[in-house]
PDB file of C-alpha atoms in Angstrom:
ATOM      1  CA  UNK A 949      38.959  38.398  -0.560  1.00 79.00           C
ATOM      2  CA  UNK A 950      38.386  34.903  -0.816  1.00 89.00           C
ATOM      3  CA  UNK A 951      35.526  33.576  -2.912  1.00 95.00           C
ATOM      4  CA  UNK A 952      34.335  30.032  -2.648  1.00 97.00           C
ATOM      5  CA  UNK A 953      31.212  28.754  -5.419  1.00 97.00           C
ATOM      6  CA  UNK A 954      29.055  25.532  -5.065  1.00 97.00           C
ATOM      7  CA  UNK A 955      27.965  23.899  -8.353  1.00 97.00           C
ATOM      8  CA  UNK A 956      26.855  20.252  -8.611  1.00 98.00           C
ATOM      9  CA  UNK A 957      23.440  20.710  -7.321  1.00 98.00           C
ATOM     10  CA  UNK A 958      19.845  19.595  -8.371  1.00 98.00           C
ATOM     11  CA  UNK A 959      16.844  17.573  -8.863  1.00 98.00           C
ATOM     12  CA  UNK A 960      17.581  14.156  -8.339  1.00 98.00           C
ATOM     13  CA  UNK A 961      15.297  11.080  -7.347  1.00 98.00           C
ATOM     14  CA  UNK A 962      15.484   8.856  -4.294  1.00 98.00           C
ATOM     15  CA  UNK A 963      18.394   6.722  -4.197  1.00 98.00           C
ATOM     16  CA  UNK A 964      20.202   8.549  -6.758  1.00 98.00           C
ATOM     17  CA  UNK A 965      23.109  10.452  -6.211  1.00 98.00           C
ATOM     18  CA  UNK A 966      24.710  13.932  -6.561  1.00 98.00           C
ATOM     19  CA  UNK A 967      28.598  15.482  -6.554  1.00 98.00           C
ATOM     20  CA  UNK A 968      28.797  18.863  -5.188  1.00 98.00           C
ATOM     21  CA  UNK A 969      32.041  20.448  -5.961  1.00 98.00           C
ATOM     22  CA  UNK A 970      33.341  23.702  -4.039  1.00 98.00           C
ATOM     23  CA  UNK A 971      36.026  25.646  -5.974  1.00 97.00           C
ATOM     24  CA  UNK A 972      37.991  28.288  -4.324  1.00 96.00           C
ATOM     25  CA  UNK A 973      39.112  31.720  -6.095  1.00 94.00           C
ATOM     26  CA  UNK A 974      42.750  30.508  -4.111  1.00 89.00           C
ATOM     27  CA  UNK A 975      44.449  27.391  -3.006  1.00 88.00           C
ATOM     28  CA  UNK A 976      42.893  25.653  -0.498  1.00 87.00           C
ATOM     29  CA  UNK A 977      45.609  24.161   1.092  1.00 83.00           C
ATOM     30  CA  UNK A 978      45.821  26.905   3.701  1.00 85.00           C
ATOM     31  CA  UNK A 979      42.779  26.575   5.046  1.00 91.00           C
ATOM     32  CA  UNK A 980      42.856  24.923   8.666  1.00 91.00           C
ATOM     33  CA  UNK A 981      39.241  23.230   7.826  1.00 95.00           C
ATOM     34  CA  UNK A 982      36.411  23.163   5.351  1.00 96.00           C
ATOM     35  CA  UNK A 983      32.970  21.254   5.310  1.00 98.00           C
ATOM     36  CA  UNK A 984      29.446  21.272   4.254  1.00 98.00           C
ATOM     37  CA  UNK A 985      26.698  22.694   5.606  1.00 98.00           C
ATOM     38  CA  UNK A 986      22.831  22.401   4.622  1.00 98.00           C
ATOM     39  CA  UNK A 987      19.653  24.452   5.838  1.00 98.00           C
ATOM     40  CA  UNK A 988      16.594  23.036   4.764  1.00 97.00           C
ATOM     41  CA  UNK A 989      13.164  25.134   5.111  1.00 91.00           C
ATOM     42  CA  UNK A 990      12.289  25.801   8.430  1.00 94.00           C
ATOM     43  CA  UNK A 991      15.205  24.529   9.785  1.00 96.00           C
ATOM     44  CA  UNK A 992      18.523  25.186  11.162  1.00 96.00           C
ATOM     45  CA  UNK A 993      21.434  24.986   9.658  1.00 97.00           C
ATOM     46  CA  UNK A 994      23.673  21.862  10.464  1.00 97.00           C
ATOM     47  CA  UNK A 995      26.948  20.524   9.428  1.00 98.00           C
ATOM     48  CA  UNK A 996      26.755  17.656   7.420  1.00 98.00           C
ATOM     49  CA  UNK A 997      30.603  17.182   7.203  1.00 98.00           C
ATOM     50  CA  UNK A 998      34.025  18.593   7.841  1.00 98.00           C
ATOM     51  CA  UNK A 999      37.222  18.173   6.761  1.00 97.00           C
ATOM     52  CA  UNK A1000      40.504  19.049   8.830  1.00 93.00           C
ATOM     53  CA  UNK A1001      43.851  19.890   6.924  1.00 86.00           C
ATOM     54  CA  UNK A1002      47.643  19.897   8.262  1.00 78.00           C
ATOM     55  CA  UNK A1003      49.576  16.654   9.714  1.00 81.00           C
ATOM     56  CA  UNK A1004      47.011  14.767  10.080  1.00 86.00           C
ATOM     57  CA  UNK A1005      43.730  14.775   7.860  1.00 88.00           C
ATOM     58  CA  UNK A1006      40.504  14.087   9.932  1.00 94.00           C
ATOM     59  CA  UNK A1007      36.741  13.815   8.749  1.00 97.00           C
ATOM     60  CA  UNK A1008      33.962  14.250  10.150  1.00 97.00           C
ATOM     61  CA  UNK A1009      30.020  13.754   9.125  1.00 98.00           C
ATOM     62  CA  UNK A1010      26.530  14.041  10.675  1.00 98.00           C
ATOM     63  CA  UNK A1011      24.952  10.867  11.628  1.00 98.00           C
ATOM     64  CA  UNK A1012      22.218  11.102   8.985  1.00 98.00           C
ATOM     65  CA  UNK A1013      24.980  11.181   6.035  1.00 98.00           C
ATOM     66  CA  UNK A1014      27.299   8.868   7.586  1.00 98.00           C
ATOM     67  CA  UNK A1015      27.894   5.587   5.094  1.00 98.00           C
ATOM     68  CA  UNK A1016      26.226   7.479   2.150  1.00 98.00           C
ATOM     69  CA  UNK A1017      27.992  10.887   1.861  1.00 98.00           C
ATOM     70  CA  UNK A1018      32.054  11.311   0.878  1.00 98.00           C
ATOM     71  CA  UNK A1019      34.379  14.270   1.913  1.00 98.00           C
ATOM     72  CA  UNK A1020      37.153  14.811  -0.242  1.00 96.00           C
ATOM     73  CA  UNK A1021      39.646  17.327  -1.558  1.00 94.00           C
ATOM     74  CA  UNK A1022      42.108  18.663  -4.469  1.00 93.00           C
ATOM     75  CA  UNK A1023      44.024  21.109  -3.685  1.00 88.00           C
ATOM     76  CA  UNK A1024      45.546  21.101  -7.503  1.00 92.00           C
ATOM     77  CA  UNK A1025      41.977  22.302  -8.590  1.00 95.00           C
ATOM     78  CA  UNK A1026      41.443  24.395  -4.931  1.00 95.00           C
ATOM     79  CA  UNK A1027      38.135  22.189  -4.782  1.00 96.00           C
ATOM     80  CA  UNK A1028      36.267  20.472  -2.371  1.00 97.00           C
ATOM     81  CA  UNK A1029      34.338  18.091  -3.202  1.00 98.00           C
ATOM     82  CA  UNK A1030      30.677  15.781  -1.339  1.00 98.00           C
ATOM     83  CA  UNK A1031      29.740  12.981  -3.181  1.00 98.00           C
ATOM     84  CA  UNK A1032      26.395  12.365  -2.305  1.00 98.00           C
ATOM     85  CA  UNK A1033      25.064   8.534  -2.281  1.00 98.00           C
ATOM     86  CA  UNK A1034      21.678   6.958  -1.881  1.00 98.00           C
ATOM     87  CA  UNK A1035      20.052  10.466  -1.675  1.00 98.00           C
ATOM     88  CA  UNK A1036      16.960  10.747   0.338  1.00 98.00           C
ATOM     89  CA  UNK A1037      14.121  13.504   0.382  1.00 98.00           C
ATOM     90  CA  UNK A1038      14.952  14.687   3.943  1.00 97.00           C
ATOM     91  CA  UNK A1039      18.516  15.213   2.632  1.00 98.00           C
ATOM     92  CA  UNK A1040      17.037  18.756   0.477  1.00 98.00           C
ATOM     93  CA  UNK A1041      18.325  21.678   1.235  1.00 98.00           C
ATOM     94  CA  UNK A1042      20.453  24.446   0.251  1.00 98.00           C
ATOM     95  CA  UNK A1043      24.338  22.965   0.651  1.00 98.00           C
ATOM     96  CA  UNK A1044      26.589  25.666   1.865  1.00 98.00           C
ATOM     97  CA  UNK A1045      30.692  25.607   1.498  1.00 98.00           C
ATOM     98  CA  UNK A1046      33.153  27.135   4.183  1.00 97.00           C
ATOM     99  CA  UNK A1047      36.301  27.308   4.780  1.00 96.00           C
ATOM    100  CA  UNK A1048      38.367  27.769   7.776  1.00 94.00           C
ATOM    101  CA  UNK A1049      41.555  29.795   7.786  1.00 91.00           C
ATOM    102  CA  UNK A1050      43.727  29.970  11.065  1.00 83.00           C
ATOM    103  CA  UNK A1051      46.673  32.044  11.538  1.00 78.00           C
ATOM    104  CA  UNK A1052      47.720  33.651  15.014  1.00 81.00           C
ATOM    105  CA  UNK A1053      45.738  32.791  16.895  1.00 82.00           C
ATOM    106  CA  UNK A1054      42.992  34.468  14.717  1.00 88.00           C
ATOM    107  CA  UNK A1055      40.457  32.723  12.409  1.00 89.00           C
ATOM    108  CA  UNK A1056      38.560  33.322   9.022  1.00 92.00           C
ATOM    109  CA  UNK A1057      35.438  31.913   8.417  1.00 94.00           C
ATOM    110  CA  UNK A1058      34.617  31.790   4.599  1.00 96.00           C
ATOM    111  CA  UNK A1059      31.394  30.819   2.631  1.00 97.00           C
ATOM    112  CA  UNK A1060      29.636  30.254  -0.746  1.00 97.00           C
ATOM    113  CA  UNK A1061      26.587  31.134  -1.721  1.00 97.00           C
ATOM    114  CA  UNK A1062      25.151  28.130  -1.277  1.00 98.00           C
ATOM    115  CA  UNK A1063      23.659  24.928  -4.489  1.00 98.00           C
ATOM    116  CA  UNK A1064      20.369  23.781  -4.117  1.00 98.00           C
ATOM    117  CA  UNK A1065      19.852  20.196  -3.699  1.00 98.00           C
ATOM    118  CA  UNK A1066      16.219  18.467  -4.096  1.00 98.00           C
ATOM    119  CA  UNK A1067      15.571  14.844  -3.286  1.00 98.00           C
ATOM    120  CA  UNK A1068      12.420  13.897  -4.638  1.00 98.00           C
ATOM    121  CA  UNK A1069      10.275  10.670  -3.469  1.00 93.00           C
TER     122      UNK A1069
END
């Protein structure tokens, strides 16, 4: 039902930087939560940060991304958005979307297909 596609991904060198943009086939502002995830060959996937909608707007971000990577929203363009600063070759990996949608008690888990992103040294 709901579609969400990455774009904004590539070949970039050290120290350079990326924007990945998420963009959501309806409006994101009724989504509980949405974030970025990355899975990098061989490894597991991990959260590299999360954003949490209603009264109160909370971020979050894995250690390894915190000071260089940006978590941000607009919910007139239903995208979500990871700027990406002072890129490093263990940050390469295949960046995954999702959304969270609560309602009742219930919950919808939503992803993209995922944007490759290659840091090269």
């Amino acid at each position: 039902q709901v579609q969400l596609v990455e774009s904004g991904g590539g070949l970039v060198q050290a120290g350079g930087s990326l924007r990945l943009a998420c963009a959501a086939s309806r409006s994101i502002f009724t989504f509980n939560a949405m974030g970025w995830y990355r899975q990098a060959p061989g490894k597991q996937r991990e959260l590299v940060a999360s954003i949490t909608f209603g009264v109160s707007i909370i971020t979050n971000y894995a250690d390894s991304v915190k000071g260089r990577f940006t978590i941000s929203r607009d919910n007139a363009k239903n995208t979500l958005y990871l700027q990406m600063n002072t890129l490093k070759p263990e940050d390469t990996a295949v960046y995954y979307c999702n959304a969270l949608e609560r309602s009742g008690g219930t919950q919808i888990n939503y992803w993209g297909q995922g944007t490759q992103v290659t840091v090269s040294s």
